[in-house]
Amino acid sequence: MDLVNVDDFETAARERLDPGPYGYYAGGSGDEQTLRANAAAFARWELRPRVLVDVDEVSTATTVLGTELATPLLVAPTAFQRLAHPDGELAMARAAAAAGTVMCLSTLSSVTPAELAAAAPGAPQWFQLYWSRDRGFTQELLAAVVEAGFRALVLTVDFPVAGRRERDIREDFTLPDDLASPNLPGTLARRDFHAALGGIVDARLTWRDLEWLRSTCELPLVLKGVLTAEDTLLAAEHGAAALGARAAMTGRAALWGLAVDGEQGAARVLALLREEIEVGLKLLGARTPAEVTRAHVRPAGPSV
Ligand SMILES: Cc1cc2nc3c(=O)[nH]c(=O)nc-3n(C[C@H](O)[C@H](O)[C@H](O)COP(=O)(O)O)c2cc1C
């Protein structure tokens, strides 16, 4: 079967994966209301294409935190990519490098920062931190991230507690015994590892703790999971580096590609998305992502 779009990759991935890992990748928490709402939110916007703009040559390239990327879509941190394919994060890193974009490594991976860096030498990589209660361990982990040449630190701030993932409970999904978690203090419980992870993340953290993080690690700090304007302002005040959207991240799309055909599959998905962005830019009358402005969108509704 020809895989023409990301949905096709998801269908093919579902056929290849066991129901447990598939449900973990595809599912959300609770009734999955937010999961559905996130997808539906795209339909609330309409595009306002500008015509008769010379779009013979467009470029999807952008600059994020001083790094030039070929596409404004970065690979989001997703946990335990070896559940999708034996080559896991290493294959994803090579696919991201081939696509000219950033791979963001999750704390919940089965490889260390140094191993990821070695898989795609010179490629821009970011590290996503789940900040554990063990501050000494976190400090050592951050030193390893800097030593490996990562370009930014991404702190996930919307995870003070693990959501209740009902699909995982129904599938009785557990991590395989041979899956390492070298970036966590201690070993993660195989059964209900998601809830166990909630116990590792420090739920006492506040904005004030970012000062410690910034003094401990010199890398630009990106906060992942900020959802309100109020918190965006606080983030900027506390030294976060990425105010303003120059790029977005994609998680599951790349995972479906990885599940279907390892590095090649993930690379195909990233290339597909880059081509879609290029067509979108041409139709919008924008030659680069930077030329896309608020004037190119409006809330969906009756024409005016
Ligand atoms: C299976 C899975 C694992 C994830 N693991 C992490 C993680 O370890 N750290 C993190 O910050 N976000 C994690 N996320 C969230 C993703 O980074 C991303 O924000 C989310 O999947 C939405 O993007 P998407 O619709 O492109 O997948 C995970 C998401 C999925 C589906």
Coordinates of C-alpha atoms and ligand atoms in Angstrom, one line a residue:
M1 CA 0.0 0.0 0.0
D2 CA 1.2 3.5 -0.8
L3 CA 1.4 5.7 2.2
V4 CA 0.3 9.0 1.0
N5 CA -0.3 11.0 4.2
V6 CA 0.3 10.9 8.0
D7 CA -3.1 9.1 8.6
D8 CA -1.9 6.3 6.2
F9 CA 1.3 6.0 8.3
E10 CA -0.8 5.7 11.5
T11 CA -3.0 3.0 9.9
A12 CA 0.1 1.1 8.9
A13 CA 1.8 1.6 12.3
R14 CA -1.4 0.3 14.0
E15 CA -1.1 -2.9 11.9
R16 CA 2.5 -3.4 12.9
L17 CA 2.4 -2.6 16.6
D18 CA 0.9 -4.6 19.4
P19 CA -2.3 -3.1 20.8
G20 CA -0.4 -2.1 24.0
P21 CA 2.2 0.2 22.5
Y22 CA -0.2 1.4 19.8
G23 CA -2.7 2.5 22.5
Y24 CA 0.1 4.2 24.5
Y25 CA 1.1 6.2 21.4
A26 CA -2.4 7.0 20.2
G27 CA -4.1 7.5 23.5
G28 CA -4.6 10.4 26.0
S29 CA -5.7 10.7 29.5
G30 CA -9.1 10.3 31.1
D31 CA -12.0 10.5 28.6
E32 CA -9.5 11.8 25.9
Q33 CA -11.6 15.0 25.7
T34 CA -8.5 17.2 25.3
L35 CA -7.0 14.8 22.7
R36 CA -10.0 15.3 20.5
A37 CA -10.2 19.0 21.3
N38 CA -6.6 19.5 20.2
A39 CA -7.3 18.1 16.7
A40 CA -10.7 19.9 16.4
A41 CA -9.0 23.2 17.3
F42 CA -7.4 23.4 13.9
A43 CA -10.8 23.6 12.3
R44 CA -11.5 26.8 14.2
W45 CA -9.1 28.7 11.9
E46 CA -9.4 29.6 8.3
L47 CA -6.5 30.7 6.1
R48 CA -6.5 34.0 4.2
P49 CA -4.3 33.3 1.1
R50 CA -2.8 36.3 -0.6
V51 CA -2.7 35.9 -4.4
L52 CA -0.4 37.2 -7.1
V53 CA 2.7 37.0 -4.9
D54 CA 5.8 35.6 -6.6
V55 CA 6.0 32.1 -5.0
D56 CA 8.1 30.5 -7.6
E57 CA 10.8 29.9 -5.1
V58 CA 9.8 29.4 -1.5
S59 CA 11.8 28.1 1.5
T60 CA 10.6 26.3 4.5
A61 CA 13.8 27.2 6.3
T62 CA 13.7 29.0 9.7
T63 CA 16.0 29.8 12.5
V64 CA 15.2 28.5 16.0
L65 CA 17.4 29.6 19.0
G66 CA 20.0 30.6 16.6
T67 CA 20.1 27.3 14.7
E68 CA 19.2 27.3 11.0
L69 CA 16.7 24.5 10.2
A70 CA 15.3 23.3 6.9
T71 CA 11.8 23.1 8.2
P72 CA 9.8 24.8 11.0
L73 CA 8.7 21.4 12.3
L74 CA 10.9 19.8 15.1
V75 CA 10.7 16.3 16.4
A76 CA 8.8 16.4 19.8
P77 CA 10.1 14.4 22.7
T78 CA 8.2 11.2 23.0
A79 CA 9.0 8.5 25.4
F80 CA 10.5 5.1 24.8
Q81 CA 10.8 5.1 21.0
R82 CA 12.1 1.5 21.1
L83 CA 8.5 0.5 21.6
A84 CA 7.9 1.6 18.0
H85 CA 11.1 0.2 16.4
P86 CA 14.2 -1.6 17.7
D87 CA 16.4 1.3 16.5
G88 CA 14.2 3.7 18.5
E89 CA 15.7 7.1 19.3
L90 CA 18.8 6.5 17.3
A91 CA 16.8 6.1 14.1
M92 CA 14.7 9.1 14.9
A93 CA 17.8 11.2 15.4
R94 CA 19.2 10.2 12.0
A95 CA 15.8 10.9 10.4
A96 CA 15.6 14.4 12.0
A97 CA 19.2 15.1 10.9
A98 CA 18.3 14.1 7.3
A99 CA 15.3 16.4 7.4
G100 CA 17.5 19.2 8.6
T101 CA 15.6 19.6 11.9
V102 CA 16.0 19.2 15.6
M103 CA 15.4 16.0 17.5
C104 CA 14.3 16.5 21.0
L105 CA 15.3 13.6 23.2
S106 CA 12.9 12.7 26.1
T107 CA 14.2 12.0 29.6
L108 CA 12.2 8.8 29.1
S109 CA 14.4 7.3 26.5
S110 CA 16.4 4.2 26.4
V111 CA 19.5 6.0 25.3
T112 CA 21.8 8.6 27.0
P113 CA 22.4 12.0 25.6
A114 CA 25.9 10.9 24.5
E115 CA 24.5 7.9 22.6
L116 CA 22.0 10.1 20.8
A117 CA 24.7 12.7 19.8
A118 CA 26.8 9.9 18.5
A119 CA 24.0 8.7 16.2
A120 CA 23.8 11.9 14.3
P121 CA 27.1 13.8 14.8
G122 CA 26.8 17.6 14.5
A123 CA 23.0 17.5 14.1
P124 CA 21.1 19.9 16.4
Q125 CA 19.6 18.1 19.4
W126 CA 17.6 19.3 22.3
F127 CA 16.9 17.5 25.6
Q128 CA 13.5 17.4 27.3
L129 CA 13.7 17.3 31.1
Y130 CA 11.4 15.6 33.5
W131 CA 12.8 17.2 36.7
S132 CA 13.1 14.5 39.3
R133 CA 13.0 14.9 43.1
D134 CA 16.6 13.8 43.2
R135 CA 18.3 17.1 42.4
G136 CA 21.8 15.6 42.5
F137 CA 20.8 13.2 39.7
T138 CA 19.2 16.0 37.7
Q139 CA 22.4 18.0 38.0
E140 CA 24.5 15.1 36.7
L141 CA 22.0 14.5 33.9
L142 CA 22.2 18.2 32.8
A143 CA 26.0 18.0 32.8
A144 CA 25.8 15.0 30.5
V145 CA 23.4 16.9 28.2
V146 CA 25.8 19.8 27.9
E147 CA 28.8 17.5 27.5
A148 CA 27.0 15.7 24.6
G149 CA 26.6 19.1 22.8
F150 CA 22.9 19.5 23.0
R151 CA 21.7 23.0 22.0
A152 CA 18.7 23.6 24.3
L153 CA 17.0 22.3 27.4
V154 CA 13.2 21.8 27.2
L155 CA 11.5 21.6 30.5
T156 CA 8.1 20.0 30.4
V157 CA 6.0 22.0 32.9
D158 CA 2.5 20.5 32.4
F159 CA 3.3 17.2 34.1
P160 CA 3.0 17.6 37.9
V161 CA 1.2 14.3 37.9
A162 CA 0.6 11.5 35.4
G163 CA -2.8 11.5 33.8
R164 CA -4.9 8.3 34.1
R165 CA -4.4 6.6 30.8
E166 CA -7.4 4.4 30.5
R167 CA -6.3 2.7 27.3
D168 CA -3.2 1.5 29.0
I169 CA -5.2 0.2 31.9
R170 CA -7.5 -1.7 29.6
E171 CA -4.7 -3.2 27.5
D172 CA -2.7 -4.0 30.7
F173 CA 0.2 -2.2 29.0
T174 CA 3.6 -2.7 30.7
L175 CA 7.1 -1.7 29.5
P176 CA 9.2 -4.6 28.2
D177 CA 11.7 -5.9 30.8
D178 CA 14.7 -5.1 28.6
L179 CA 13.9 -1.4 28.1
A180 CA 16.5 0.7 29.8
S181 CA 15.7 4.2 31.3
P182 CA 19.2 5.6 31.9
N183 CA 18.0 9.2 32.3
L184 CA 15.9 8.4 35.4
P185 CA 17.1 7.9 39.0
G186 CA 16.5 4.2 39.8
T187 CA 14.5 1.9 37.6
L188 CA 11.0 2.6 36.5
A189 CA 8.2 0.2 37.5
R190 CA 7.3 -1.9 34.4
R191 CA 3.7 -2.1 35.4
D192 CA 1.8 1.2 35.4
F193 CA 5.1 3.0 34.6
H194 CA 3.2 6.2 33.7
A195 CA 1.9 6.5 37.2
A196 CA 5.3 5.6 38.6
L197 CA 6.8 8.4 36.5
G198 CA 4.4 10.8 38.2
G199 CA 6.1 9.8 41.4
I200 CA 9.6 10.7 40.1
V201 CA 8.7 14.1 38.8
D202 CA 8.9 16.8 41.4
A203 CA 5.4 18.2 41.9
R204 CA 6.7 20.9 44.3
L205 CA 8.5 22.9 41.5
T206 CA 7.6 26.6 41.1
W207 CA 8.8 29.4 38.9
R208 CA 11.5 30.2 41.5
D209 CA 13.1 26.8 40.8
L210 CA 13.9 27.9 37.2
E211 CA 16.6 30.1 38.7
W212 CA 18.4 27.0 39.9
L213 CA 18.0 25.3 36.6
R214 CA 19.3 28.4 34.7
S215 CA 22.3 28.6 37.0
T216 CA 23.0 24.9 36.8
C217 CA 22.7 24.6 33.0
E218 CA 23.9 27.3 30.5
L219 CA 21.8 26.0 27.6
P220 CA 18.8 28.1 26.4
L221 CA 15.7 27.1 28.3
V222 CA 12.5 26.2 26.5
L223 CA 9.3 25.6 28.5
K224 CA 7.0 23.0 27.1
G225 CA 3.3 22.9 28.1
V226 CA 2.6 26.6 28.7
L227 CA -1.1 27.1 27.8
T228 CA -2.0 30.6 29.1
A229 CA -0.9 34.1 28.2
E230 CA -0.4 34.7 32.0
D231 CA 2.2 31.9 32.2
T232 CA 3.8 32.9 28.9
L233 CA 4.6 36.3 30.5
L234 CA 5.9 34.6 33.6
A235 CA 8.0 32.3 31.5
A236 CA 9.7 35.3 29.7
E237 CA 10.3 37.0 33.1
H238 CA 12.0 33.8 34.4
G239 CA 14.4 33.6 31.5
A240 CA 12.7 31.2 29.0
A241 CA 14.3 31.6 25.6
A242 CA 11.5 30.8 23.1
L243 CA 8.9 33.6 23.3
G244 CA 7.1 33.7 19.9
A245 CA 6.5 30.8 17.6
R246 CA 9.1 30.3 14.9
A247 CA 8.5 26.6 14.8
A248 CA 6.3 23.8 16.1
M249 CA 7.0 20.2 17.1
T250 CA 5.5 17.0 15.9
G251 CA 5.3 13.9 18.0
R252 CA 3.1 11.1 16.9
A253 CA 3.4 11.7 13.2
A254 CA 7.2 10.9 13.4
L255 CA 6.5 8.0 15.7
W256 CA 4.1 6.4 13.1
G257 CA 6.9 6.7 10.5
L258 CA 9.4 5.1 12.9
A259 CA 7.0 2.3 13.6
V260 CA 6.4 1.6 9.9
D261 CA 10.0 1.6 8.7
G262 CA 12.5 2.8 11.3
E263 CA 14.8 5.7 10.2
Q264 CA 13.4 5.6 6.6
G265 CA 9.8 5.8 7.8
A266 CA 10.4 8.7 10.1
A267 CA 12.4 10.5 7.4
R268 CA 9.5 9.9 4.9
V269 CA 7.0 11.4 7.4
L270 CA 9.2 14.5 8.0
A271 CA 9.8 15.0 4.3
L272 CA 6.0 14.6 3.7
L273 CA 5.2 17.3 6.3
R274 CA 7.9 19.6 4.9
E275 CA 6.4 19.3 1.4
E276 CA 2.9 20.0 2.8
I277 CA 4.3 23.1 4.5
E278 CA 5.9 24.2 1.2
V279 CA 2.6 23.8 -0.7
G280 CA 0.8 25.6 2.1
L281 CA 3.3 28.6 1.9
K282 CA 2.8 28.8 -1.8
L283 CA -1.0 28.8 -1.5
L284 CA -0.8 31.4 1.2
G285 CA 1.4 33.7 -0.8
A286 CA 4.3 33.5 1.7
R287 CA 7.9 32.8 0.6
T288 CA 9.1 31.8 4.0
P289 CA 7.6 30.7 7.4
A290 CA 8.6 34.2 8.7
E291 CA 6.3 35.8 6.1
V292 CA 3.3 34.1 7.6
T293 CA 1.5 36.6 9.9
R294 CA -1.7 36.9 11.8
A295 CA -3.2 38.4 8.7
H296 CA -3.0 35.0 7.0
V297 CA -5.6 33.5 9.4
R298 CA -9.0 34.3 10.8
P299 CA -11.4 32.5 13.1
A300 CA -13.6 30.1 11.0
G301 CA -17.1 31.4 10.4
P302 CA -19.3 33.0 7.8
S303 CA -17.5 35.0 5.1
V304 CA -17.4 38.7 5.6
Ligands
LIG1 C1 3.6 8.3 23.3 C2 3.9 9.6 23.7 C3 5.0 9.9 24.6 C4 5.3 11.2 25.0 N1 6.3 11.4 25.8 C5 6.7 12.7 26.1 C6 7.8 12.9 26.9 O1 8.5 12.0 27.3 N2 8.1 14.2 27.2 C7 7.3 15.2 26.8 O2 7.6 16.4 27.1 N3 6.2 15.0 26.0 C8 5.9 13.8 25.7 N4 4.8 13.6 24.9 C9 4.1 14.7 24.3 C10 4.6 15.1 22.9 O3 5.8 15.7 23.0 C11 3.6 16.1 22.2 O4 3.5 17.3 23.0 C12 2.2 15.5 22.0 O5 2.3 14.2 21.5 C13 1.4 16.3 21.0 O6 2.0 16.4 19.8 P1 1.5 15.5 18.5 O7 0.1 15.7 18.4 O8 2.3 16.0 17.4 O9 1.8 14.1 18.9 C14 4.5 12.3 24.5 C15 3.4 12.0 23.6 C16 3.2 10.7 23.2 C17 2.0 10.5 22.3

